[in-house]
Coordinates of C-alpha atoms in Angstrom, one line a residue:
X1 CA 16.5 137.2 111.5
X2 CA 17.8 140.7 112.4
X3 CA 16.4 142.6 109.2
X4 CA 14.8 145.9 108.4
X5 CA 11.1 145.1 107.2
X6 CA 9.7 147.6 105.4
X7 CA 6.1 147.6 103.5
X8 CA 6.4 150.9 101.0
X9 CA 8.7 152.7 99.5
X10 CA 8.0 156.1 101.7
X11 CA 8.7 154.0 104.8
X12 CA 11.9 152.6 103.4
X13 CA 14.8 154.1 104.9
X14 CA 18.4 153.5 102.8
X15 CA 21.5 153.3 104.6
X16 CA 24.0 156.5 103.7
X17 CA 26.6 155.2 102.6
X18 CA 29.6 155.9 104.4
X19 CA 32.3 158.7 102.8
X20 CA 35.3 156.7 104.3
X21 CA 36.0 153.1 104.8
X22 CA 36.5 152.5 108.5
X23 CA 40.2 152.8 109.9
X24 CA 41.4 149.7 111.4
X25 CA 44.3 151.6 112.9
X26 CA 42.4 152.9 115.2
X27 CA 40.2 150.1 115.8
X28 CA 37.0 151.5 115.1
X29 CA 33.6 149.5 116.2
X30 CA 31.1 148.5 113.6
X31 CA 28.6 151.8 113.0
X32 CA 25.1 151.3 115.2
X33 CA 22.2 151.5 112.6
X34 CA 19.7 153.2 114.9
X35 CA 16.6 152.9 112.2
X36 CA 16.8 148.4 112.4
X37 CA 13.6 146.8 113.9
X38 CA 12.2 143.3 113.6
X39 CA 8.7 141.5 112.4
X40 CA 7.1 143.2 115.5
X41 CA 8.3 146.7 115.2
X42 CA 10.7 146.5 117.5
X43 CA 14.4 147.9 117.6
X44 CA 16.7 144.7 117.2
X45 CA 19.3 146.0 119.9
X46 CA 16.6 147.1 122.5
X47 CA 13.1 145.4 121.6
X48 CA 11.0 147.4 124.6
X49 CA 11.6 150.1 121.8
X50 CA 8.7 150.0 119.5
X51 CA 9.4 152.4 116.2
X52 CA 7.0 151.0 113.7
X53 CA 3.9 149.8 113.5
X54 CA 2.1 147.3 111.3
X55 CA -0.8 149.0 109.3
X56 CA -4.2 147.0 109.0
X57 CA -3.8 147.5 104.9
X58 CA -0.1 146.7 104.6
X59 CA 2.9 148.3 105.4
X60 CA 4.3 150.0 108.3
X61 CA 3.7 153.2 110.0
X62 CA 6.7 155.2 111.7
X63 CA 6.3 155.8 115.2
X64 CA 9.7 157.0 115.7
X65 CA 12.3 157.3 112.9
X66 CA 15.6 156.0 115.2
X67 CA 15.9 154.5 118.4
X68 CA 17.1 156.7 120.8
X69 CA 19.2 154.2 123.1
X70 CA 20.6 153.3 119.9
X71 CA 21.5 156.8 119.2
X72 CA 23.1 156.9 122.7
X73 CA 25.0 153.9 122.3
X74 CA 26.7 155.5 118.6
X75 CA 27.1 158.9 120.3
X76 CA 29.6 156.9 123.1
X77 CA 30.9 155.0 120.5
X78 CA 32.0 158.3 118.1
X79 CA 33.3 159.7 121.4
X80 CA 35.2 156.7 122.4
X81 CA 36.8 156.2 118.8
X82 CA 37.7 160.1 118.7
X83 CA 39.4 159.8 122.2
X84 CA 41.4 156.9 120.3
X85 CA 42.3 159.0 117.9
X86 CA 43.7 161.8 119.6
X87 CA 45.6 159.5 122.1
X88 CA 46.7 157.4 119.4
X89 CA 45.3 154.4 120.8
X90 CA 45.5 151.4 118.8
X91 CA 41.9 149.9 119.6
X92 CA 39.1 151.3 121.2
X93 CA 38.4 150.7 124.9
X94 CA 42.5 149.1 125.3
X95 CA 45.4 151.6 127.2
X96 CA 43.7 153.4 129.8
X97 CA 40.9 152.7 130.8
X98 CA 38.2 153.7 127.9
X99 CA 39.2 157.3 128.2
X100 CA 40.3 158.0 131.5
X101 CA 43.9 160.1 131.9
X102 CA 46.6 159.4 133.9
X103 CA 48.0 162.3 135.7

């Protein structure tokens, strides 16, 4: 399944844990965990993205710490709920057009 494999305990990430519970007001999306990869390595949202590797003894080496299309994708996704936000909108992507004004 979609898990985070880990072999040690230096190449476990943790999860911050959030200061706020997400509003539902302003129909905020799930957060994108950027640092998730499967049994190969791979990150679960965009598996051509290889950020660990499997060590011959055990364990897995860090090739890169986050994915970076993942980081796009939560970088749109902050932007998108904070145009909500400020427009009031009631869920994310609904109104106008994911962000576009009307004149």
């Amino acid at each position: 399944p979609l898990s985070h494999y880990s072999g040690g305990t230096a190449d476990k990430p943790r999860a911050a844990t959030p200061s706020r519970v997400p509003s539902a007001a302003y129909g905020e999306e799930e957060e994108i965990l950027t640092y998730l990869y499967d049994r190969r390595g791979c990150c679960v949202r965009h598996p051509h993205v290889r950020l660990r590797k499997k060590k011959l003894l055990g364990g897995w080496k860090i090739i890169i710490s986050n994915c970076p299309e993942c980081c796009v994708d939560e970088m749109t996704r902050l932007k998108r709920v904070a145009i909500a936000k400020k427009n009031g909108v009631g869920a994310v992507g609904a109104g106008n057009g994911g962000g576009a004004r009307e004149g």
